mmCIF file of C-alpha atoms and ligand atoms in Angstrom:
data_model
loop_
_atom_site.group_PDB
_atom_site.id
_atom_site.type_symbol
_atom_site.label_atom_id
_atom_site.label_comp_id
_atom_site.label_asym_id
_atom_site.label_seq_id
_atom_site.Cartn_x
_atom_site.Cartn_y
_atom_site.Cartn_z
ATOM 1 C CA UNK A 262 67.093 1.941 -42.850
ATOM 2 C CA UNK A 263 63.762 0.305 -43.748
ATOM 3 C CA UNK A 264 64.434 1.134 -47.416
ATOM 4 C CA UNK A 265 68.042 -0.765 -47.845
ATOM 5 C CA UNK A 266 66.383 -3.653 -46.054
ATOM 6 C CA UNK A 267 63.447 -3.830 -48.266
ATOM 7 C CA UNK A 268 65.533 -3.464 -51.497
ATOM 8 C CA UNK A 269 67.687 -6.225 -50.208
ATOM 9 C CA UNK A 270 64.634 -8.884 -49.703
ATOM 10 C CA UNK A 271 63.755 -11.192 -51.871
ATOM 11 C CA UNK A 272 60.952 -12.999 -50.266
ATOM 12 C CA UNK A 273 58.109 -9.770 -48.669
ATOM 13 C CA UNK A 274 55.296 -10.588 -46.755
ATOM 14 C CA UNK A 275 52.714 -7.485 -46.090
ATOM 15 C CA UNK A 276 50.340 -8.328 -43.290
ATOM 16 C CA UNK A 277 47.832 -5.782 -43.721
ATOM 17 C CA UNK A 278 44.801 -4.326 -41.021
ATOM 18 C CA UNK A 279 42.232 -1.996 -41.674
ATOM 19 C CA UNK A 280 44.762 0.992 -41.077
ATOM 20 C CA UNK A 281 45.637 -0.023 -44.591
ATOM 21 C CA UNK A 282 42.349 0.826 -46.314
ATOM 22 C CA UNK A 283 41.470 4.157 -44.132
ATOM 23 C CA UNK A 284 43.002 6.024 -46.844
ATOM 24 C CA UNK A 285 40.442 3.979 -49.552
ATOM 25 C CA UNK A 286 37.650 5.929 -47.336
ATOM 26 C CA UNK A 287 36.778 2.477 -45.462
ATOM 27 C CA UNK A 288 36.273 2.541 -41.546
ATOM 28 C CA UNK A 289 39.008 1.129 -38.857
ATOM 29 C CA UNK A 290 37.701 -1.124 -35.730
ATOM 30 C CA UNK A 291 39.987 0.333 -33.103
ATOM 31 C CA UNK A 292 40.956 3.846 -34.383
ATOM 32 C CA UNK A 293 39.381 7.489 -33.727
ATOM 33 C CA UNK A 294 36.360 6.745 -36.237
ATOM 34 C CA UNK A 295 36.533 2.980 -35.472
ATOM 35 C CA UNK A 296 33.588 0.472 -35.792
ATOM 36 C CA UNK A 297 33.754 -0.647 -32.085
ATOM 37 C CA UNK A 298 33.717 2.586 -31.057
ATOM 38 C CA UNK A 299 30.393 3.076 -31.801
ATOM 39 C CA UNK A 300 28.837 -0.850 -31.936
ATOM 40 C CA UNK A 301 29.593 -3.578 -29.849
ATOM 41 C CA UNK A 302 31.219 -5.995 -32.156
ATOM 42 C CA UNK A 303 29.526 -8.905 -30.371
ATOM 43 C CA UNK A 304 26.295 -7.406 -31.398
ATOM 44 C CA UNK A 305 27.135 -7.885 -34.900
ATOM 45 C CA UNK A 306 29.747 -9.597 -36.049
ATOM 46 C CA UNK A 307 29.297 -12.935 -33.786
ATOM 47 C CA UNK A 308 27.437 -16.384 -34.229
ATOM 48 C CA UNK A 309 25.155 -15.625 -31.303
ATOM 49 C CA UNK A 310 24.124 -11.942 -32.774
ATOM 50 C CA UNK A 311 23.588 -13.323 -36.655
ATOM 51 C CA UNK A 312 21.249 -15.972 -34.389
ATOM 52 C CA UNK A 313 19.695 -13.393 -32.838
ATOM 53 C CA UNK A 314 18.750 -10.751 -35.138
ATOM 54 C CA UNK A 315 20.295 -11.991 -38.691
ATOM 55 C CA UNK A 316 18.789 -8.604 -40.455
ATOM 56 C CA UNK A 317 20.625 -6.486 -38.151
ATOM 57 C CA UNK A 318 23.857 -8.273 -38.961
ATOM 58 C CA UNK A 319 22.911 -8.129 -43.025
ATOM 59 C CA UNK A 320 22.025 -4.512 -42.777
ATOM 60 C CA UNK A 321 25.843 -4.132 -41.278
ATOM 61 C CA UNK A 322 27.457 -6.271 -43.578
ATOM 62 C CA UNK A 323 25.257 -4.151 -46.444
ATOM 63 C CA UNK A 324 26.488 -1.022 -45.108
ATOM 64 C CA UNK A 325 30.285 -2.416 -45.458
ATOM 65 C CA UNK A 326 30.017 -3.910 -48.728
ATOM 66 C CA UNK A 327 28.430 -0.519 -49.983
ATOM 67 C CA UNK A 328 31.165 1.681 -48.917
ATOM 68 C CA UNK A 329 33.343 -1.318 -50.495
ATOM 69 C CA UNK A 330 32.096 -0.749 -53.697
ATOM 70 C CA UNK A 331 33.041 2.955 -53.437
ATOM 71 C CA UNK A 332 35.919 2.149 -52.086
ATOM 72 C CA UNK A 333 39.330 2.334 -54.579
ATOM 73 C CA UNK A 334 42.729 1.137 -53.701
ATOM 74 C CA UNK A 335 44.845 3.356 -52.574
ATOM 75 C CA UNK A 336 48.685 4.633 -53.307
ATOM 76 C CA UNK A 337 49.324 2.127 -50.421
ATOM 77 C CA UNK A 338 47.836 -0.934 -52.124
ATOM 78 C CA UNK A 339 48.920 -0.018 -55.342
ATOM 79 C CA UNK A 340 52.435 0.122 -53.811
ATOM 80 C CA UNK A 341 52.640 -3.363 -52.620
ATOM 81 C CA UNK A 342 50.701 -4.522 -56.352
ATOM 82 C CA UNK A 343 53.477 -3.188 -57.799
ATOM 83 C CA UNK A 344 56.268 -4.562 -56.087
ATOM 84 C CA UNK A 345 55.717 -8.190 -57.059
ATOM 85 C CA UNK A 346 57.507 -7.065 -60.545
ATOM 86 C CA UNK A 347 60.141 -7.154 -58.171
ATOM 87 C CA UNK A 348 59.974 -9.308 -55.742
ATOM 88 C CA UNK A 349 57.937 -12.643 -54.680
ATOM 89 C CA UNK A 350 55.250 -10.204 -52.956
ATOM 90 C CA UNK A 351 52.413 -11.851 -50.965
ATOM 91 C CA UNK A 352 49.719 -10.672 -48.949
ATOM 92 C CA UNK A 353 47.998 -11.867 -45.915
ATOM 93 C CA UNK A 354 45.672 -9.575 -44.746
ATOM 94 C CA UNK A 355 42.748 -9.172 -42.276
ATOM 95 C CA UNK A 356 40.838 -6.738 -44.522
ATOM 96 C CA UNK A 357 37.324 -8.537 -46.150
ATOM 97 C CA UNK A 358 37.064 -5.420 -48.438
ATOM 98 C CA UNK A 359 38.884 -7.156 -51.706
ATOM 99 C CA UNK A 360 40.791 -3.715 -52.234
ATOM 100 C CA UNK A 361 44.451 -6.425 -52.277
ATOM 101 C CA UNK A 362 42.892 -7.886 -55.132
ATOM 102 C CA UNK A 363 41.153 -4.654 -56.790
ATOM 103 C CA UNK A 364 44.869 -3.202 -56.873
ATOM 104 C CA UNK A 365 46.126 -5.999 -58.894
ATOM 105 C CA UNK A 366 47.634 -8.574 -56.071
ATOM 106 C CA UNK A 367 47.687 -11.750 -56.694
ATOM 107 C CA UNK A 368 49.036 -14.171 -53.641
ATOM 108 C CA UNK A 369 46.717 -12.679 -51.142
ATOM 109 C CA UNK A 370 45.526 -14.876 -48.134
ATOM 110 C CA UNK A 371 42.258 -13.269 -46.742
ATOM 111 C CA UNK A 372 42.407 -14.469 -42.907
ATOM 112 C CA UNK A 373 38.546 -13.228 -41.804
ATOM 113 C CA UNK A 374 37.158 -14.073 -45.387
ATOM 114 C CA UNK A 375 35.434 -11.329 -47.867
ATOM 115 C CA UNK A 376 32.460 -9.196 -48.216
ATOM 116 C CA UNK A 377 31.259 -9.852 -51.580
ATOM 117 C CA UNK A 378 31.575 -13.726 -50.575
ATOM 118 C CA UNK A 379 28.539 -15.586 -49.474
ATOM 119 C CA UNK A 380 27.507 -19.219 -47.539
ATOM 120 C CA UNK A 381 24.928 -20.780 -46.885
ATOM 121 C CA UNK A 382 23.577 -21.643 -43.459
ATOM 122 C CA UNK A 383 22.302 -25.197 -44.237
ATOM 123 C CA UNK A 384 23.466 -26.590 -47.585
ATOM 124 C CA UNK A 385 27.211 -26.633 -48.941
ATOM 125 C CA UNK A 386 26.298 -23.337 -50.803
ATOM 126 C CA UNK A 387 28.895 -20.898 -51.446
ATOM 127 C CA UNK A 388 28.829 -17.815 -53.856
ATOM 128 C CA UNK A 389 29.435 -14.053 -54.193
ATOM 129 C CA UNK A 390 26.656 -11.318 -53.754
ATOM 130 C CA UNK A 391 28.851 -8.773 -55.618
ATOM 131 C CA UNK A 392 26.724 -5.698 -55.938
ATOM 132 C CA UNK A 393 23.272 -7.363 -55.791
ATOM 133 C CA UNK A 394 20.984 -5.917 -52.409
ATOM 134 C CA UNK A 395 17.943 -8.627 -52.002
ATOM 135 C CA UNK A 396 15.859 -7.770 -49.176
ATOM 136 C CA UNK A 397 17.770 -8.813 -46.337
ATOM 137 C CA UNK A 398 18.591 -11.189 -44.325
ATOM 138 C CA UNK A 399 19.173 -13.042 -48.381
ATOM 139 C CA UNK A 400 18.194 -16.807 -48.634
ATOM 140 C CA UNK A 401 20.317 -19.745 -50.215
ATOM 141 C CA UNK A 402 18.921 -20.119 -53.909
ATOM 142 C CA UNK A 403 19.869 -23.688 -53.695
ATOM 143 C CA UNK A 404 17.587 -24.687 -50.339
ATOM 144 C CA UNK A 405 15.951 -20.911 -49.552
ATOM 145 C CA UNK A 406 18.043 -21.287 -45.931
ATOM 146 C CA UNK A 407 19.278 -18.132 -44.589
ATOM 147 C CA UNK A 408 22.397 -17.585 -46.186
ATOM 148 C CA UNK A 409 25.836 -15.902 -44.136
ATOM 149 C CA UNK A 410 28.523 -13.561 -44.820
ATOM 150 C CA UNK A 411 31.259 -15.826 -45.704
ATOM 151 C CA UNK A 412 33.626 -13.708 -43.222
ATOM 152 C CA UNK A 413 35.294 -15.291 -39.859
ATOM 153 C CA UNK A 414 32.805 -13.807 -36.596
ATOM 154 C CA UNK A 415 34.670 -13.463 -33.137
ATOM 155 C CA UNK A 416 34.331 -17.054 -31.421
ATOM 156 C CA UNK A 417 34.693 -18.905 -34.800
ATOM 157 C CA UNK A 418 38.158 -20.459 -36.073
ATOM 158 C CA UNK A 419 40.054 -19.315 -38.694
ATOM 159 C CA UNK A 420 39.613 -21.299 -41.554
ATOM 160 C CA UNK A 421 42.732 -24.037 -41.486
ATOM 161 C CA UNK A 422 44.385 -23.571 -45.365
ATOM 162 C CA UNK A 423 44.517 -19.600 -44.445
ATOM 163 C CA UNK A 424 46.505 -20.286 -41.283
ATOM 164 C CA UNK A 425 48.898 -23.117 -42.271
ATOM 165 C CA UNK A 426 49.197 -21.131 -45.805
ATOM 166 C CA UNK A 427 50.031 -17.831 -43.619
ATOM 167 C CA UNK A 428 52.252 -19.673 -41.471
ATOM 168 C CA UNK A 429 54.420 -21.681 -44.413
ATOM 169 C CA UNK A 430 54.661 -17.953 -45.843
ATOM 170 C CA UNK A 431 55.779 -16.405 -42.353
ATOM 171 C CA UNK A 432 58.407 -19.384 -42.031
ATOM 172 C CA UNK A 433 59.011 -18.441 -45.840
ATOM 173 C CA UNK A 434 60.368 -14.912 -45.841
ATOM 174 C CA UNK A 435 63.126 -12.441 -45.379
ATOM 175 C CA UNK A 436 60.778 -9.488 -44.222
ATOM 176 C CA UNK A 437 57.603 -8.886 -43.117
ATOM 177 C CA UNK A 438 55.582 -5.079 -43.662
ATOM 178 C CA UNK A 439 52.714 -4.834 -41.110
ATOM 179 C CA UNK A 440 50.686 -2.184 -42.072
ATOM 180 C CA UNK A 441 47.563 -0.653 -40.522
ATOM 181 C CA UNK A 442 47.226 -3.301 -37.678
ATOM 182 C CA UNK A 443 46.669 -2.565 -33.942
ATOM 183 C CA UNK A 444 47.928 -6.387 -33.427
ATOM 184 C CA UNK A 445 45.009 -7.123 -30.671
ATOM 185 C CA UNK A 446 43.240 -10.163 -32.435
ATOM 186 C CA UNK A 447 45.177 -13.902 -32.225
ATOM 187 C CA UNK A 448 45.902 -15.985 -33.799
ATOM 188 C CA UNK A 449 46.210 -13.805 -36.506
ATOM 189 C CA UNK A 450 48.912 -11.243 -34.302
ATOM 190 C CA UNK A 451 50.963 -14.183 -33.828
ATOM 191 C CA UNK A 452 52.231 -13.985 -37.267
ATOM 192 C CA UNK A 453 54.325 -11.100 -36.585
ATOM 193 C CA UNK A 454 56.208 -13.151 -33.971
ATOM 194 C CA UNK A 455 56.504 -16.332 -35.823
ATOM 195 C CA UNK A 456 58.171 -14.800 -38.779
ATOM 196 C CA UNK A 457 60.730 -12.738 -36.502
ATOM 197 C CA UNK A 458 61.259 -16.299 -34.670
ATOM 198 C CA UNK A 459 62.198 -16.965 -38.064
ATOM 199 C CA UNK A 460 65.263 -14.604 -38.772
ATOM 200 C CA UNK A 461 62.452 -11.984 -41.208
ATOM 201 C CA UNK A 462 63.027 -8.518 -40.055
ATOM 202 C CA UNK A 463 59.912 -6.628 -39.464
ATOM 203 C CA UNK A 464 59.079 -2.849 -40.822
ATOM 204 C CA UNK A 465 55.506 -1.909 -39.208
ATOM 205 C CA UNK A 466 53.666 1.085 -40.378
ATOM 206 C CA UNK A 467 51.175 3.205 -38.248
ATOM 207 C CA UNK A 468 49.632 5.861 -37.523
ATOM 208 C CA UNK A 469 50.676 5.175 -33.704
ATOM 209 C CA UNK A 470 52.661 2.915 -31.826
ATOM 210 C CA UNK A 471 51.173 -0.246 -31.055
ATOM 211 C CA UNK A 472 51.746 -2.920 -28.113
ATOM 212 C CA UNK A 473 53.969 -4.734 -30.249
ATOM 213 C CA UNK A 474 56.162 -1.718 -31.796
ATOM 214 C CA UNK A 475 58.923 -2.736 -29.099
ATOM 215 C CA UNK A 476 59.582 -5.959 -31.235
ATOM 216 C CA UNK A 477 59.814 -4.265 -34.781
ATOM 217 C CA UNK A 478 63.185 -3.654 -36.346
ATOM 218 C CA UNK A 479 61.845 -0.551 -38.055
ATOM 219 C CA UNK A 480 58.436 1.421 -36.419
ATOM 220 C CA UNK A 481 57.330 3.947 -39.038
ATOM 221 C CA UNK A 482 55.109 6.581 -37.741
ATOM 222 C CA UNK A 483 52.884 6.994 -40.926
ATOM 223 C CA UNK A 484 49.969 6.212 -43.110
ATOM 224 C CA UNK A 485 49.920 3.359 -45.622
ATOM 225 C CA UNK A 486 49.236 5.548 -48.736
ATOM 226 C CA UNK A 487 51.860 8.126 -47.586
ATOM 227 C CA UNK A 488 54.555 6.122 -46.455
ATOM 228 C CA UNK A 489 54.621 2.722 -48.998
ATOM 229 C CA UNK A 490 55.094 4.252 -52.445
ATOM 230 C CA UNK A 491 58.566 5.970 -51.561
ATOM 231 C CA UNK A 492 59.449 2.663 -48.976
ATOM 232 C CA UNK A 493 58.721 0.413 -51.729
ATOM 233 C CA UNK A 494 59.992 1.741 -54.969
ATOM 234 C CA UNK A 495 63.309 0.025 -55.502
ATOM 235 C CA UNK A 496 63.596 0.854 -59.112
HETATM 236 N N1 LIG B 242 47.692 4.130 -42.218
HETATM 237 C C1 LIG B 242 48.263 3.221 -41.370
HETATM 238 N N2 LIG B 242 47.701 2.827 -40.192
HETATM 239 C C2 LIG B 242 46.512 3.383 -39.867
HETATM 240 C C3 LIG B 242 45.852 4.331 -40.684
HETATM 241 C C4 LIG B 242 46.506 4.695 -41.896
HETATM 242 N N3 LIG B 242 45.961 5.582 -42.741
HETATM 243 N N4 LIG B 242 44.680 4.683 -40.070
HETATM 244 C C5 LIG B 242 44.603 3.969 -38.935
HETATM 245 N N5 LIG B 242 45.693 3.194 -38.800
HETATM 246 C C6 LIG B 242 45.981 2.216 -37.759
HETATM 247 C C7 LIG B 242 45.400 2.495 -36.384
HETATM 248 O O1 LIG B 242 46.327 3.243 -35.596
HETATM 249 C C8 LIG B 242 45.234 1.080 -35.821
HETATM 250 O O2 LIG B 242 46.421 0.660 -35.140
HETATM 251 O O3 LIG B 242 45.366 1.020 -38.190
HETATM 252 C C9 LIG B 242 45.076 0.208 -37.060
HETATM 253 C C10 LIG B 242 43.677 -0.353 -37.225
HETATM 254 O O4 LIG B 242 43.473 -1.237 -36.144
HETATM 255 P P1 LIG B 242 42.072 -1.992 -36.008
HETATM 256 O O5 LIG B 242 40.974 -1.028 -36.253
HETATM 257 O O6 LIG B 242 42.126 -2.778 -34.722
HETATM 258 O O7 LIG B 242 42.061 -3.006 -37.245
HETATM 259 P P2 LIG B 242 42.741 -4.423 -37.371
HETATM 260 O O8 LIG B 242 44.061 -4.460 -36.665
HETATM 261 O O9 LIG B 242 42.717 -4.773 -38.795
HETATM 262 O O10 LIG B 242 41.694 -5.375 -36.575
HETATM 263 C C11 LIG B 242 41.834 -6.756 -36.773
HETATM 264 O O11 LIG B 242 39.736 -7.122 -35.639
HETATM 265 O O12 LIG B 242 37.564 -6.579 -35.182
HETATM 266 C C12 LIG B 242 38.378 -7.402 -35.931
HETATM 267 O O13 LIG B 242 37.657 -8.305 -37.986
HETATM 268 C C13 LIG B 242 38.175 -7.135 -37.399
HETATM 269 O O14 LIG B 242 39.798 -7.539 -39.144
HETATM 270 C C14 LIG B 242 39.570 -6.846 -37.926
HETATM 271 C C15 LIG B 242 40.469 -7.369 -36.831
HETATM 272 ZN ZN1 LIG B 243 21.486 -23.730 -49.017
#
């Protein structure tokens, strides 16, 4: 069972999608209500469409980071916080909402970046926008450029510390938990596989099957606030 094999890990890795913050009240990409069912993502979260039309992509991103701010972890994220009394716990997760953090994790890699996190499109700039709302698109304070989300768009790389840091982790531990992941985006699905290469077993946690359920040792058919609490508590 999923359970004994959780209690008997030392070393947990949670590789969480945005299945995991549906239950927080935040959108998914792929599922029923998902994003890209009603936008084409290359129309807004791409170099080419920020080129484009930059305030279309800032009134996006503004929409995101306001239900963000609503947004409170769930039983699910509390879940994993509390397991690294435990347990060495980390986190690597393709969620930009900062719920991880909000629930009290601490060794979270964020692959695609974070909403309240900001760049610049000229100058080394780099900040958070929090909960401030200029009129967008917002300019760089240090050179009055257009300034980015600092988030990862389709056709860009992933930054390199997040993937060697995900990778040493994958190498790392006993088990993996993917939760609330349809696994279609590389490289960042290939983390599954390269911690099964490397003897973890791997619990997954959905709603629905996915394409790589077949490879799981344990495929739970459930939500992340539902299912974690009672998986995780090994008091
Ligand atoms: N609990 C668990 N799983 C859920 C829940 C829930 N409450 N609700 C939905 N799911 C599952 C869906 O069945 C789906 O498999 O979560 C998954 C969400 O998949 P996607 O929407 O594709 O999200 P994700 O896998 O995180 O996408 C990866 O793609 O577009 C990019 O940048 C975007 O970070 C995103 C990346
Ligand atoms: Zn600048």
């Amino acid at each position: 069972m999923a359970k004994q094999a959780i209690s008997k890990s030392n070393k947990i890795v949670f590789f969480t999608g945005a299945g995991m913050s549906q239950e927080s009240g935040l959108s998914t990409f792929r599922g029923r209500d998902g994003y890209w069912r009603k936008y084409d993502p290359m129309k807004l979260a791409s170099p080419e469409a920020f080129r484009q039309d930059p305030k279309l992509v800032w009134d996006w991103y503004y929409d995101r980071r306001r239900a963000a701010l609503q947004a409170k972890p769930n039983a699910g994220h509390v879940a994993i916080a509390l397991l690294q009394n435990l347990k060495q716990v980390s986190v690597i997760t393709q969620n930009v909402d900062d719920l991880h953090r909000a629930a009290g994790s601490r060794n979270i890699v964020e692959l695609y970046g974070n909403l309240f996190k900001v760049r610049c499109t000229s100058c080394k700039y780099r900040g958070r926008i929090d909960d401030k709302f200029p009129p967008p698109p917002p300019k760089c304070e240090k050179c009055d450029s257009l300034l980015r989300p600092d988030i990862v768009w389709f056709g860009e790389e992933l930054p390199k510390d997040s993937l060697e840091e995900s990778a040493r982790l994958c190498t790392d531990c006993d088990l993996m938990v993917i939760v609330g992941s349809s696994l279609q985006v590389a490289p960042a699905n290939s983390l599954p596989v390269m911690a099964k290469r490397n003897g973890a077993t791997l619990v997954e946690i959905n709603v629905e099957a996915t394409h790589m359920s077949e490879m799981m040792d344990y495929s739970i058919i459930g939500t992340a606030a539902g299912t974690l609490p009672a998986l995780l508590d090994c008091s």
